[in-house]
JSON list of N, CA and C in Angstrom, two decimals:
[
{"chain": "A", "resi": 1, "resn": "MET", "atom": "N", "xyz": [109.78, 119.36, 96.14]},
{"chain": "A", "resi": 1, "resn": "MET", "atom": "CA", "xyz": [109.13, 120.12, 95.11]},
{"chain": "A", "resi": 1, "resn": "MET", "atom": "C", "xyz": [109.33, 121.59, 95.43]},
{"chain": "A", "resi": 2, "resn": "GLY", "atom": "N", "xyz": [109.61, 122.33, 94.41]},
{"chain": "A", "resi": 2, "resn": "GLY", "atom": "CA", "xyz": [109.90, 123.74, 94.61]},
{"chain": "A", "resi": 2, "resn": "GLY", "atom": "C", "xyz": [108.66, 124.59, 94.76]},
{"chain": "A", "resi": 3, "resn": "LEU", "atom": "N", "xyz": [108.91, 125.85, 94.97]},
{"chain": "A", "resi": 3, "resn": "LEU", "atom": "CA", "xyz": [107.83, 126.81, 95.16]},
{"chain": "A", "resi": 3, "resn": "LEU", "atom": "C", "xyz": [106.93, 126.90, 93.93]},
{"chain": "A", "resi": 4, "resn": "ILE", "atom": "N", "xyz": [107.53, 126.88, 92.76]},
{"chain": "A", "resi": 4, "resn": "ILE", "atom": "CA", "xyz": [106.74, 126.96, 91.52]},
{"chain": "A", "resi": 4, "resn": "ILE", "atom": "C", "xyz": [105.83, 125.74, 91.39]},
{"chain": "A", "resi": 5, "resn": "GLY", "atom": "N", "xyz": [106.36, 124.56, 91.71]},
{"chain": "A", "resi": 5, "resn": "GLY", "atom": "CA", "xyz": [105.55, 123.35, 91.66]},
{"chain": "A", "resi": 5, "resn": "GLY", "atom": "C", "xyz": [104.39, 123.41, 92.63]},
{"chain": "A", "resi": 6, "resn": "GLU", "atom": "N", "xyz": [104.65, 123.92, 93.83]},
{"chain": "A", "resi": 6, "resn": "GLU", "atom": "CA", "xyz": [103.58, 124.06, 94.82]},
{"chain": "A", "resi": 6, "resn": "GLU", "atom": "C", "xyz": [102.50, 125.02, 94.34]},
{"chain": "A", "resi": 7, "resn": "VAL", "atom": "N", "xyz": [102.90, 126.12, 93.74]},
{"chain": "A", "resi": 7, "resn": "VAL", "atom": "CA", "xyz": [101.94, 127.11, 93.24]},
{"chain": "A", "resi": 7, "resn": "VAL", "atom": "C", "xyz": [101.12, 126.50, 92.10]},
{"chain": "A", "resi": 8, "resn": "LEU", "atom": "N", "xyz": [101.76, 125.77, 91.22]},
{"chain": "A", "resi": 8, "resn": "LEU", "atom": "CA", "xyz": [101.04, 125.16, 90.10]},
{"chain": "A", "resi": 8, "resn": "LEU", "atom": "C", "xyz": [100.07, 124.08, 90.57]},
{"chain": "A", "resi": 9, "resn": "LEU", "atom": "N", "xyz": [100.40, 123.38, 91.64]},
{"chain": "A", "resi": 9, "resn": "LEU", "atom": "CA", "xyz": [99.54, 122.31, 92.14]},
{"chain": "A", "resi": 9, "resn": "LEU", "atom": "C", "xyz": [98.51, 122.80, 93.15]},
{"chain": "A", "resi": 10, "resn": "LEU", "atom": "N", "xyz": [98.54, 124.07, 93.51]},
{"chain": "A", "resi": 10, "resn": "LEU", "atom": "CA", "xyz": [97.63, 124.62, 94.50]},
{"chain": "A", "resi": 10, "resn": "LEU", "atom": "C", "xyz": [96.15, 124.38, 94.16]},
{"chain": "A", "resi": 11, "resn": "PRO", "atom": "N", "xyz": [95.74, 124.51, 92.91]},
{"chain": "A", "resi": 11, "resn": "PRO", "atom": "CA", "xyz": [94.32, 124.25, 92.60]},
{"chain": "A", "resi": 11, "resn": "PRO", "atom": "C", "xyz": [93.90, 122.80, 92.92]},
{"chain": "A", "resi": 12, "resn": "PHE", "atom": "N", "xyz": [94.85, 121.90, 92.99]},
{"chain": "A", "resi": 12, "resn": "PHE", "atom": "CA", "xyz": [94.52, 120.50, 93.27]},
{"chain": "A", "resi": 12, "resn": "PHE", "atom": "C", "xyz": [94.57, 120.17, 94.76]},
{"chain": "A", "resi": 13, "resn": "ALA", "atom": "N", "xyz": [94.84, 121.14, 95.62]},
{"chain": "A", "resi": 13, "resn": "ALA", "atom": "CA", "xyz": [94.96, 120.90, 97.05]},
{"chain": "A", "resi": 13, "resn": "ALA", "atom": "C", "xyz": [93.69, 120.28, 97.65]},
{"chain": "A", "resi": 14, "resn": "PRO", "atom": "N", "xyz": [92.50, 120.76, 97.29]},
{"chain": "A", "resi": 14, "resn": "PRO", "atom": "CA", "xyz": [91.30, 120.12, 97.85]},
{"chain": "A", "resi": 14, "resn": "PRO", "atom": "C", "xyz": [91.18, 118.64, 97.45]},
{"chain": "A", "resi": 15, "resn": "VAL", "atom": "N", "xyz": [91.57, 118.31, 96.23]},
{"chain": "A", "resi": 15, "resn": "VAL", "atom": "CA", "xyz": [91.52, 116.92, 95.78]},
{"chain": "A", "resi": 15, "resn": "VAL", "atom": "C", "xyz": [92.52, 116.09, 96.57]},
{"chain": "A", "resi": 16, "resn": "ARG", "atom": "N", "xyz": [93.72, 116.61, 96.74]},
{"chain": "A", "resi": 16, "resn": "ARG", "atom": "CA", "xyz": [94.74, 115.88, 97.50]},
{"chain": "A", "resi": 16, "resn": "ARG", "atom": "C", "xyz": [94.31, 115.71, 98.95]},
{"chain": "A", "resi": 17, "resn": "GLY", "atom": "N", "xyz": [93.70, 116.75, 99.51]},
{"chain": "A", "resi": 17, "resn": "GLY", "atom": "CA", "xyz": [93.22, 116.67, 100.89]},
{"chain": "A", "resi": 17, "resn": "GLY", "atom": "C", "xyz": [92.09, 115.66, 101.02]},
{"chain": "A", "resi": 18, "resn": "SER", "atom": "N", "xyz": [91.18, 115.66, 100.07]},
{"chain": "A", "resi": 18, "resn": "SER", "atom": "CA", "xyz": [90.08, 114.70, 100.08]},
{"chain": "A", "resi": 18, "resn": "SER", "atom": "C", "xyz": [90.60, 113.27, 99.95]},
{"chain": "A", "resi": 19, "resn": "ALA", "atom": "N", "xyz": [91.57, 113.07, 99.09]},
{"chain": "A", "resi": 19, "resn": "ALA", "atom": "CA", "xyz": [92.15, 111.73, 98.92]},
{"chain": "A", "resi": 19, "resn": "ALA", "atom": "C", "xyz": [92.81, 111.26, 100.21]},
{"chain": "A", "resi": 20, "resn": "TRP", "atom": "N", "xyz": [93.47, 112.17, 100.91]},
{"chain": "A", "resi": 20, "resn": "TRP", "atom": "CA", "xyz": [94.10, 111.80, 102.18]},
{"chain": "A", "resi": 20, "resn": "TRP", "atom": "C", "xyz": [93.04, 111.39, 103.20]},
{"chain": "A", "resi": 21, "resn": "VAL", "atom": "N", "xyz": [91.95, 112.17, 103.30]},
{"chain": "A", "resi": 21, "resn": "VAL", "atom": "CA", "xyz": [90.88, 111.87, 104.25]},
{"chain": "A", "resi": 21, "resn": "VAL", "atom": "C", "xyz": [90.24, 110.53, 103.91]},
{"chain": "A", "resi": 22, "resn": "ILE", "atom": "N", "xyz": [89.97, 110.29, 102.65]},
{"chain": "A", "resi": 22, "resn": "ILE", "atom": "CA", "xyz": [89.38, 109.02, 102.23]},
{"chain": "A", "resi": 22, "resn": "ILE", "atom": "C", "xyz": [90.31, 107.87, 102.59]},
{"chain": "A", "resi": 23, "resn": "GLY", "atom": "N", "xyz": [91.59, 108.04, 102.38]},
{"chain": "A", "resi": 23, "resn": "GLY", "atom": "CA", "xyz": [92.57, 107.01, 102.74]},
{"chain": "A", "resi": 23, "resn": "GLY", "atom": "C", "xyz": [92.56, 106.72, 104.23]},
{"chain": "A", "resi": 24, "resn": "GLN", "atom": "N", "xyz": [92.47, 107.77, 105.04]},
{"chain": "A", "resi": 24, "resn": "GLN", "atom": "CA", "xyz": [92.43, 107.58, 106.50]},
{"chain": "A", "resi": 24, "resn": "GLN", "atom": "C", "xyz": [91.17, 106.83, 106.92]},
{"chain": "A", "resi": 25, "resn": "VAL", "atom": "N", "xyz": [90.05, 107.19, 106.33]},
{"chain": "A", "resi": 25, "resn": "VAL", "atom": "CA", "xyz": [88.78, 106.52, 106.66]},
{"chain": "A", "resi": 25, "resn": "VAL", "atom": "C", "xyz": [88.83, 105.05, 106.27]},
{"chain": "A", "resi": 26, "resn": "LEU", "atom": "N", "xyz": [89.37, 104.78, 105.09]},
{"chain": "A", "resi": 26, "resn": "LEU", "atom": "CA", "xyz": [89.48, 103.39, 104.64]},
{"chain": "A", "resi": 26, "resn": "LEU", "atom": "C", "xyz": [90.39, 102.57, 105.55]},
{"chain": "A", "resi": 27, "resn": "ARG", "atom": "N", "xyz": [91.51, 103.15, 105.97]},
{"chain": "A", "resi": 27, "resn": "ARG", "atom": "CA", "xyz": [92.42, 102.44, 106.87]},
{"chain": "A", "resi": 27, "resn": "ARG", "atom": "C", "xyz": [91.76, 102.12, 108.20]},
{"chain": "A", "resi": 28, "resn": "GLU", "atom": "N", "xyz": [91.01, 103.08, 108.74]},
{"chain": "A", "resi": 28, "resn": "GLU", "atom": "CA", "xyz": [90.33, 102.86, 110.01]},
{"chain": "A", "resi": 28, "resn": "GLU", "atom": "C", "xyz": [89.23, 101.81, 109.88]},
{"chain": "A", "resi": 29, "resn": "ALA", "atom": "N", "xyz": [88.47, 101.87, 108.78]},
{"chain": "A", "resi": 29, "resn": "ALA", "atom": "CA", "xyz": [87.42, 100.87, 108.55]},
{"chain": "A", "resi": 29, "resn": "ALA", "atom": "C", "xyz": [88.02, 99.48, 108.43]},
{"chain": "A", "resi": 30, "resn": "GLU", "atom": "N", "xyz": [89.14, 99.38, 107.73]},
{"chain": "A", "resi": 30, "resn": "GLU", "atom": "CA", "xyz": [89.81, 98.08, 107.58]},
{"chain": "A", "resi": 30, "resn": "GLU", "atom": "C", "xyz": [90.36, 97.59, 108.92]},
{"chain": "A", "resi": 31, "resn": "ARG", "atom": "N", "xyz": [90.88, 98.49, 109.73]},
{"chain": "A", "resi": 31, "resn": "ARG", "atom": "CA", "xyz": [91.39, 98.11, 111.05]},
{"chain": "A", "resi": 31, "resn": "ARG", "atom": "C", "xyz": [90.27, 97.54, 111.91]},
{"chain": "A", "resi": 32, "resn": "ILE", "atom": "N", "xyz": [89.12, 98.19, 111.89]},
{"chain": "A", "resi": 32, "resn": "ILE", "atom": "CA", "xyz": [87.98, 97.71, 112.67]},
{"chain": "A", "resi": 32, "resn": "ILE", "atom": "C", "xyz": [87.47, 96.39, 112.12]},
{"chain": "A", "resi": 33, "resn": "TYR", "atom": "N", "xyz": [87.38, 96.29, 110.80]},
{"chain": "A", "resi": 33, "resn": "TYR", "atom": "CA", "xyz": [86.86, 95.08, 110.14]},
{"chain": "A", "resi": 33, "resn": "TYR", "atom": "C", "xyz": [87.70, 93.85, 110.49]},
{"chain": "A", "resi": 34, "resn": "TYR", "atom": "N", "xyz": [89.03, 94.02, 110.55]},
{"chain": "A", "resi": 34, "resn": "TYR", "atom": "CA", "xyz": [89.92, 92.89, 110.81]},
{"chain": "A", "resi": 34, "resn": "TYR", "atom": "C", "xyz": [90.35, 92.79, 112.28]},
{"chain": "A", "resi": 35, "resn": "ASP", "atom": "N", "xyz": [89.82, 93.63, 113.15]},
{"chain": "A", "resi": 35, "resn": "ASP", "atom": "CA", "xyz": [90.18, 93.58, 114.56]},
{"chain": "A", "resi": 35, "resn": "ASP", "atom": "C", "xyz": [89.72, 92.25, 115.16]},
{"chain": "A", "resi": 36, "resn": "PRO", "atom": "N", "xyz": [90.65, 91.46, 115.72]},
{"chain": "A", "resi": 36, "resn": "PRO", "atom": "CA", "xyz": [90.27, 90.15, 116.27]},
{"chain": "A", "resi": 36, "resn": "PRO", "atom": "C", "xyz": [89.17, 90.24, 117.33]},
{"chain": "A", "resi": 37, "resn": "ALA", "atom": "N", "xyz": [89.16, 91.28, 118.15]},
{"chain": "A", "resi": 37, "resn": "ALA", "atom": "CA", "xyz": [88.11, 91.42, 119.16]},
{"chain": "A", "resi": 37, "resn": "ALA", "atom": "C", "xyz": [86.75, 91.61, 118.51]},
{"chain": "A", "resi": 38, "resn": "THR", "atom": "N", "xyz": [86.70, 92.38, 117.44]},
{"chain": "A", "resi": 38, "resn": "THR", "atom": "CA", "xyz": [85.46, 92.59, 116.71]},
{"chain": "A", "resi": 38, "resn": "THR", "atom": "C", "xyz": [84.98, 91.29, 116.08]},
{"chain": "A", "resi": 39, "resn": "VAL", "atom": "N", "xyz": [85.90, 90.56, 115.46]},
{"chain": "A", "resi": 39, "resn": "VAL", "atom": "CA", "xyz": [85.54, 89.30, 114.82]},
{"chain": "A", "resi": 39, "resn": "VAL", "atom": "C", "xyz": [85.04, 88.30, 115.85]},
{"chain": "A", "resi": 40, "resn": "ARG", "atom": "N", "xyz": [85.70, 88.22, 116.99]},
{"chain": "A", "resi": 40, "resn": "ARG", "atom": "CA", "xyz": [85.27, 87.28, 118.04]},
{"chain": "A", "resi": 40, "resn": "ARG", "atom": "C", "xyz": [83.88, 87.65, 118.56]},
{"chain": "A", "resi": 41, "resn": "ALA", "atom": "N", "xyz": [83.60, 88.94, 118.71]},
{"chain": "A", "resi": 41, "resn": "ALA", "atom": "CA", "xyz": [82.27, 89.37, 119.15]},
{"chain": "A", "resi": 41, "resn": "ALA", "atom": "C", "xyz": [81.22, 89.00, 118.11]},
{"chain": "A", "resi": 42, "resn": "GLU", "atom": "N", "xyz": [81.54, 89.15, 116.84]},
{"chain": "A", "resi": 42, "resn": "GLU", "atom": "CA", "xyz": [80.62, 88.77, 115.78]},
{"chain": "A", "resi": 42, "resn": "GLU", "atom": "C", "xyz": [80.39, 87.26, 115.77]},
{"chain": "A", "resi": 43, "resn": "LEU", "atom": "N", "xyz": [81.43, 86.48, 116.05]},
{"chain": "A", "resi": 43, "resn": "LEU", "atom": "CA", "xyz": [81.27, 85.02, 116.14]},
{"chain": "A", "resi": 43, "resn": "LEU", "atom": "C", "xyz": [80.32, 84.65, 117.29]},
{"chain": "A", "resi": 44, "resn": "ALA", "atom": "N", "xyz": [80.46, 85.33, 118.42]},
{"chain": "A", "resi": 44, "resn": "ALA", "atom": "CA", "xyz": [79.59, 85.06, 119.56]},
{"chain": "A", "resi": 44, "resn": "ALA", "atom": "C", "xyz": [78.15, 85.41, 119.21]},
{"chain": "A", "resi": 45, "resn": "ARG", "atom": "N", "xyz": [77.94, 86.56, 118.56]},
{"chain": "A", "resi": 45, "resn": "ARG", "atom": "CA", "xyz": [76.60, 86.96, 118.14]},
{"chain": "A", "resi": 45, "resn": "ARG", "atom": "C", "xyz": [76.00, 85.96, 117.16]},
{"chain": "A", "resi": 46, "resn": "LEU", "atom": "N", "xyz": [76.85, 85.47, 116.27]},
{"chain": "A", "resi": 46, "resn": "LEU", "atom": "CA", "xyz": [76.41, 84.50, 115.27]},
{"chain": "A", "resi": 46, "resn": "LEU", "atom": "C", "xyz": [75.94, 83.21, 115.95]},
{"chain": "A", "resi": 47, "resn": "GLU", "atom": "N", "xyz": [76.68, 82.78, 116.94]},
{"chain": "A", "resi": 47, "resn": "GLU", "atom": "CA", "xyz": [76.30, 81.56, 117.66]},
{"chain": "A", "resi": 47, "resn": "GLU", "atom": "C", "xyz": [74.97, 81.76, 118.41]},
{"chain": "A", "resi": 48, "resn": "GLU", "atom": "N", "xyz": [74.79, 82.95, 118.97]},
{"chain": "A", "resi": 48, "resn": "GLU", "atom": "CA", "xyz": [73.52, 83.26, 119.63]},
{"chain": "A", "resi": 48, "resn": "GLU", "atom": "C", "xyz": [72.36, 83.17, 118.64]},
{"chain": "A", "resi": 49, "resn": "GLN", "atom": "N", "xyz": [72.58, 83.71, 117.44]},
{"chain": "A", "resi": 49, "resn": "GLN", "atom": "CA", "xyz": [71.53, 83.67, 116.42]},
{"chain": "A", "resi": 49, "resn": "GLN", "atom": "C", "xyz": [71.19, 82.24, 116.04]},
{"chain": "A", "resi": 50, "resn": "LEU", "atom": "N", "xyz": [72.19, 81.38, 115.98]},
{"chain": "A", "resi": 50, "resn": "LEU", "atom": "CA", "xyz": [71.94, 79.98, 115.66]},
{"chain": "A", "resi": 50, "resn": "LEU", "atom": "C", "xyz": [71.13, 79.32, 116.78]},
{"chain": "A", "resi": 51, "resn": "GLU", "atom": "N", "xyz": [71.53, 79.57, 118.02]},
{"chain": "A", "resi": 51, "resn": "GLU", "atom": "CA", "xyz": [70.86, 78.96, 119.17]},
{"chain": "A", "resi": 51, "resn": "GLU", "atom": "C", "xyz": [69.41, 79.42, 119.31]},
{"chain": "A", "resi": 52, "resn": "THR", "atom": "N", "xyz": [69.13, 80.67, 118.94]},
{"chain": "A", "resi": 52, "resn": "THR", "atom": "CA", "xyz": [67.75, 81.17, 119.04]},
{"chain": "A", "resi": 52, "resn": "THR", "atom": "C", "xyz": [66.92, 80.87, 117.80]},
{"chain": "A", "resi": 53, "resn": "GLY", "atom": "N", "xyz": [67.54, 80.26, 116.80]},
{"chain": "A", "resi": 53, "resn": "GLY", "atom": "CA", "xyz": [66.81, 79.89, 115.59]},
{"chain": "A", "resi": 53, "resn": "GLY", "atom": "C", "xyz": [66.64, 81.01, 114.58]},
{"chain": "A", "resi": 54, "resn": "GLU", "atom": "N", "xyz": [67.36, 82.11, 114.77]},
{"chain": "A", "resi": 54, "resn": "GLU", "atom": "CA", "xyz": [67.26, 83.24, 113.83]},
{"chain": "A", "resi": 54, "resn": "GLU", "atom": "C", "xyz": [67.89, 82.91, 112.48]},
{"chain": "A", "resi": 55, "resn": "ILE", "atom": "N", "xyz": [68.89, 82.03, 112.49]},
{"chain": "A", "resi": 55, "resn": "ILE", "atom": "CA", "xyz": [69.55, 81.63, 111.25]},
{"chain": "A", "resi": 55, "resn": "ILE", "atom": "C", "xyz": [69.62, 80.11, 111.19]},
{"chain": "A", "resi": 56, "resn": "THR", "atom": "N", "xyz": [69.79, 79.60, 109.98]},
{"chain": "A", "resi": 56, "resn": "THR", "atom": "CA", "xyz": [69.90, 78.15, 109.79]},
{"chain": "A", "resi": 56, "resn": "THR", "atom": "C", "xyz": [71.33, 77.71, 110.00]},
{"chain": "A", "resi": 57, "resn": "GLU", "atom": "N", "xyz": [71.51, 76.41, 110.09]},
{"chain": "A", "resi": 57, "resn": "GLU", "atom": "CA", "xyz": [72.85, 75.84, 110.24]},
{"chain": "A", "resi": 57, "resn": "GLU", "atom": "C", "xyz": [73.72, 76.18, 109.02]},
{"chain": "A", "resi": 58, "resn": "GLU", "atom": "N", "xyz": [73.11, 76.16, 107.83]},
{"chain": "A", "resi": 58, "resn": "GLU", "atom": "CA", "xyz": [73.87, 76.48, 106.60]},
{"chain": "A", "resi": 58, "resn": "GLU", "atom": "C", "xyz": [74.34, 77.94, 106.61]},
{"chain": "A", "resi": 59, "resn": "GLU", "atom": "N", "xyz": [73.43, 78.83, 107.01]},
{"chain": "A", "resi": 59, "resn": "GLU", "atom": "CA", "xyz": [73.80, 80.25, 107.10]},
{"chain": "A", "resi": 59, "resn": "GLU", "atom": "C", "xyz": [74.89, 80.45, 108.15]},
{"chain": "A", "resi": 60, "resn": "PHE", "atom": "N", "xyz": [74.77, 79.76, 109.27]},
{"chain": "A", "resi": 60, "resn": "PHE", "atom": "CA", "xyz": [75.79, 79.85, 110.32]},
{"chain": "A", "resi": 60, "resn": "PHE", "atom": "C", "xyz": [77.14, 79.40, 109.79]},
{"chain": "A", "resi": 61, "resn": "ASP", "atom": "N", "xyz": [77.17, 78.26, 109.10]},
{"chain": "A", "resi": 61, "resn": "ASP", "atom": "CA", "xyz": [78.43, 77.74, 108.57]},
{"chain": "A", "resi": 61, "resn": "ASP", "atom": "C", "xyz": [79.07, 78.71, 107.59]},
{"chain": "A", "resi": 62, "resn": "ARG", "atom": "N", "xyz": [78.25, 79.28, 106.70]},
{"chain": "A", "resi": 62, "resn": "ARG", "atom": "CA", "xyz": [78.77, 80.21, 105.70]},
{"chain": "A", "resi": 62, "resn": "ARG", "atom": "C", "xyz": [79.36, 81.45, 106.37]},
{"chain": "A", "resi": 63, "resn": "ARG", "atom": "N", "xyz": [78.60, 82.04, 107.28]},
{"chain": "A", "resi": 63, "resn": "ARG", "atom": "CA", "xyz": [79.06, 83.27, 107.93]},
{"chain": "A", "resi": 63, "resn": "ARG", "atom": "C", "xyz": [80.23, 83.00, 108.88]},
{"chain": "A", "resi": 64, "resn": "GLU", "atom": "N", "xyz": [80.21, 81.84, 109.53]},
{"chain": "A", "resi": 64, "resn": "GLU", "atom": "CA", "xyz": [81.32, 81.49, 110.41]},
{"chain": "A", "resi": 64, "resn": "GLU", "atom": "C", "xyz": [82.61, 81.36, 109.60]},
{"chain": "A", "resi": 65, "resn": "ASP", "atom": "N", "xyz": [82.55, 80.74, 108.43]},
{"chain": "A", "resi": 65, "resn": "ASP", "atom": "CA", "xyz": [83.73, 80.62, 107.57]},
{"chain": "A", "resi": 65, "resn": "ASP", "atom": "C", "xyz": [84.28, 81.99, 107.20]},
{"chain": "A", "resi": 66, "resn": "GLU", "atom": "N", "xyz": [83.37, 82.93, 106.86]},
{"chain": "A", "resi": 66, "resn": "GLU", "atom": "CA", "xyz": [83.81, 84.29, 106.51]},
{"chain": "A", "resi": 66, "resn": "GLU", "atom": "C", "xyz": [84.51, 84.96, 107.69]},
{"chain": "A", "resi": 67, "resn": "LEU", "atom": "N", "xyz": [83.92, 84.81, 108.88]},
{"chain": "A", "resi": 67, "resn": "LEU", "atom": "CA", "xyz": [84.51, 85.43, 110.07]},
{"chain": "A", "resi": 67, "resn": "LEU", "atom": "C", "xyz": [85.85, 84.79, 110.43]},
{"chain": "A", "resi": 68, "resn": "LEU", "atom": "N", "xyz": [85.94, 83.49, 110.31]},
{"chain": "A", "resi": 68, "resn": "LEU", "atom": "CA", "xyz": [87.21, 82.82, 110.61]},
{"chain": "A", "resi": 68, "resn": "LEU", "atom": "C", "xyz": [88.30, 83.21, 109.61]},
{"chain": "A", "resi": 69, "resn": "ASP", "atom": "N", "xyz": [87.91, 83.44, 108.35]},
{"chain": "A", "resi": 69, "resn": "ASP", "atom": "CA", "xyz": [88.87, 83.94, 107.35]},
{"chain": "A", "resi": 69, "resn": "ASP", "atom": "C", "xyz": [89.39, 85.32, 107.76]},
{"chain": "A", "resi": 70, "resn": "ARG", "atom": "N", "xyz": [88.47, 86.20, 108.20]},
{"chain": "A", "resi": 70, "resn": "ARG", "atom": "CA", "xyz": [88.88, 87.53, 108.65]},
{"chain": "A", "resi": 70, "resn": "ARG", "atom": "C", "xyz": [89.81, 87.43, 109.84]},
{"chain": "A", "resi": 71, "resn": "LEU", "atom": "N", "xyz": [89.49, 86.54, 110.79]},
{"chain": "A", "resi": 71, "resn": "LEU", "atom": "CA", "xyz": [90.32, 86.38, 111.97]},
{"chain": "A", "resi": 71, "resn": "LEU", "atom": "C", "xyz": [91.71, 85.88, 111.60]},
{"chain": "A", "resi": 72, "resn": "GLU", "atom": "N", "xyz": [91.76, 84.94, 110.66]},
{"chain": "A", "resi": 72, "resn": "GLU", "atom": "CA", "xyz": [93.05, 84.41, 110.21]},
{"chain": "A", "resi": 72, "resn": "GLU", "atom": "C", "xyz": [93.90, 85.51, 109.58]},
{"chain": "A", "resi": 73, "resn": "ILE", "atom": "N", "xyz": [93.28, 86.35, 108.77]},
{"chain": "A", "resi": 73, "resn": "ILE", "atom": "CA", "xyz": [94.00, 87.47, 108.14]},
{"chain": "A", "resi": 73, "resn": "ILE", "atom": "C", "xyz": [94.53, 88.42, 109.21]},
{"chain": "A", "resi": 74, "resn": "ALA", "atom": "N", "xyz": [93.70, 88.71, 110.20]},
{"chain": "A", "resi": 74, "resn": "ALA", "atom": "CA", "xyz": [94.11, 89.62, 111.27]},
{"chain": "A", "resi": 74, "resn": "ALA", "atom": "C", "xyz": [95.28, 89.05, 112.04]},
{"chain": "A", "resi": 75, "resn": "LEU", "atom": "N", "xyz": [95.21, 87.78, 112.36]},
{"chain": "A", "resi": 75, "resn": "LEU", "atom": "CA", "xyz": [96.29, 87.16, 113.14]},
{"chain": "A", "resi": 75, "resn": "LEU", "atom": "C", "xyz": [97.57, 87.06, 112.32]},
{"chain": "A", "resi": 76, "resn": "ARG", "atom": "N", "xyz": [97.43, 86.82, 111.03]},
{"chain": "A", "resi": 76, "resn": "ARG", "atom": "CA", "xyz": [98.61, 86.76, 110.16]},
{"chain": "A", "resi": 76, "resn": "ARG", "atom": "C", "xyz": [99.25, 88.13, 110.00]},
{"chain": "A", "resi": 77, "resn": "SER", "atom": "N", "xyz": [98.46, 89.18, 110.10]},
{"chain": "A", "resi": 77, "resn": "SER", "atom": "CA", "xyz": [99.00, 90.53, 109.90]},
{"chain": "A", "resi": 77, "resn": "SER", "atom": "C", "xyz": [99.78, 91.02, 111.11]},
{"chain": "A", "resi": 78, "resn": "GLY", "atom": "N", "xyz": [99.72, 90.27, 112.22]},
{"chain": "A", "resi": 78, "resn": "GLY", "atom": "CA", "xyz": [100.55, 90.62, 113.37]},
{"chain": "A", "resi": 78, "resn": "GLY", "atom": "C", "xyz": [99.80, 91.06, 114.60]},
{"chain": "A", "resi": 79, "resn": "ASP", "atom": "N", "xyz": [98.50, 91.26, 114.52]},
{"chain": "A", "resi": 79, "resn": "ASP", "atom": "CA", "xyz": [97.74, 91.67, 115.71]},
{"chain": "A", "resi": 79, "resn": "ASP", "atom": "C", "xyz": [97.28, 90.40, 116.43]},
{"chain": "A", "resi": 80, "resn": "ILE", "atom": "N", "xyz": [98.18, 89.79, 117.15]},
{"chain": "A", "resi": 80, "resn": "ILE", "atom": "CA", "xyz": [97.94, 88.49, 117.78]},
{"chain": "A", "resi": 80, "resn": "ILE", "atom": "C", "xyz": [97.04, 88.59, 119.01]},
{"chain": "A", "resi": 81, "resn": "THR", "atom": "N", "xyz": [97.15, 89.67, 119.76]},
{"chain": "A", "resi": 81, "resn": "THR", "atom": "CA", "xyz": [96.46, 89.74, 121.05]},
{"chain": "A", "resi": 81, "resn": "THR", "atom": "C", "xyz": [95.01, 90.14, 120.92]},
{"chain": "A", "resi": 82, "resn": "GLY", "atom": "N", "xyz": [94.64, 90.82, 119.84]},
{"chain": "A", "resi": 82, "resn": "GLY", "atom": "CA", "xyz": [93.26, 91.26, 119.68]},
{"chain": "A", "resi": 82, "resn": "GLY", "atom": "C", "xyz": [92.97, 92.59, 120.33]},
{"chain": "A", "resi": 83, "resn": "ASP", "atom": "N", "xyz": [93.97, 93.24, 120.94]},
{"chain": "A", "resi": 83, "resn": "ASP", "atom": "CA", "xyz": [93.73, 94.52, 121.59]},
{"chain": "A", "resi": 83, "resn": "ASP", "atom": "C", "xyz": [94.51, 95.65, 120.90]},
{"chain": "A", "resi": 84, "resn": "GLY", "atom": "N", "xyz": [94.95, 95.38, 119.68]},
{"chain": "A", "resi": 84, "resn": "GLY", "atom": "CA", "xyz": [95.69, 96.39, 118.94]},
{"chain": "A", "resi": 84, "resn": "GLY", "atom": "C", "xyz": [97.17, 96.38, 119.16]},
{"chain": "A", "resi": 85, "resn": "THR", "atom": "N", "xyz": [97.65, 95.45, 120.01]},
{"chain": "A", "resi": 85, "resn": "THR", "atom": "CA", "xyz": [99.09, 95.36, 120.25]},
{"chain": "A", "resi": 85, "resn": "THR", "atom": "C", "xyz": [99.57, 93.98, 119.82]},
{"chain": "A", "resi": 86, "resn": "THR", "atom": "N", "xyz": [100.84, 93.88, 119.54]},
{"chain": "A", "resi": 86, "resn": "THR", "atom": "CA", "xyz": [101.41, 92.59, 119.20]},
{"chain": "A", "resi": 86, "resn": "THR", "atom": "C", "xyz": [102.12, 92.03, 120.40]},
{"chain": "A", "resi": 87, "resn": "SER", "atom": "N", "xyz": [102.13, 90.73, 120.50]},
{"chain": "A", "resi": 87, "resn": "SER", "atom": "CA", "xyz": [102.81, 90.11, 121.65]},
{"chain": "A", "resi": 87, "resn": "SER", "atom": "C", "xyz": [104.21, 89.74, 121.32]}
]
C-alpha cells in the first residue's frame, strides 16, 4: 500500500490496533482452553468433586464428556505432549 493509502487509513489505526489486540487475546485464550495439561487438570478436579459429593454422577458425566471433547480437539490439532510442543 502506498503512502497515500496509509495517510487515508490513518484515522482507522486505533481500530486496526484494537482488532489486532483482540485477536491476540482470543488466540491466547483458545490456546489455554485447549491445552491438554489444563484439560487434564480440570478432569482431575472434576473427579475430586465427584468423590467429595460436590457434583452428581450425571453432572460428572456431562462435564467429563465436554472435557474429553476439548482434549480430543487439542490432540488432533498437533499438541500431543501437553507441554506446548509436538512430539
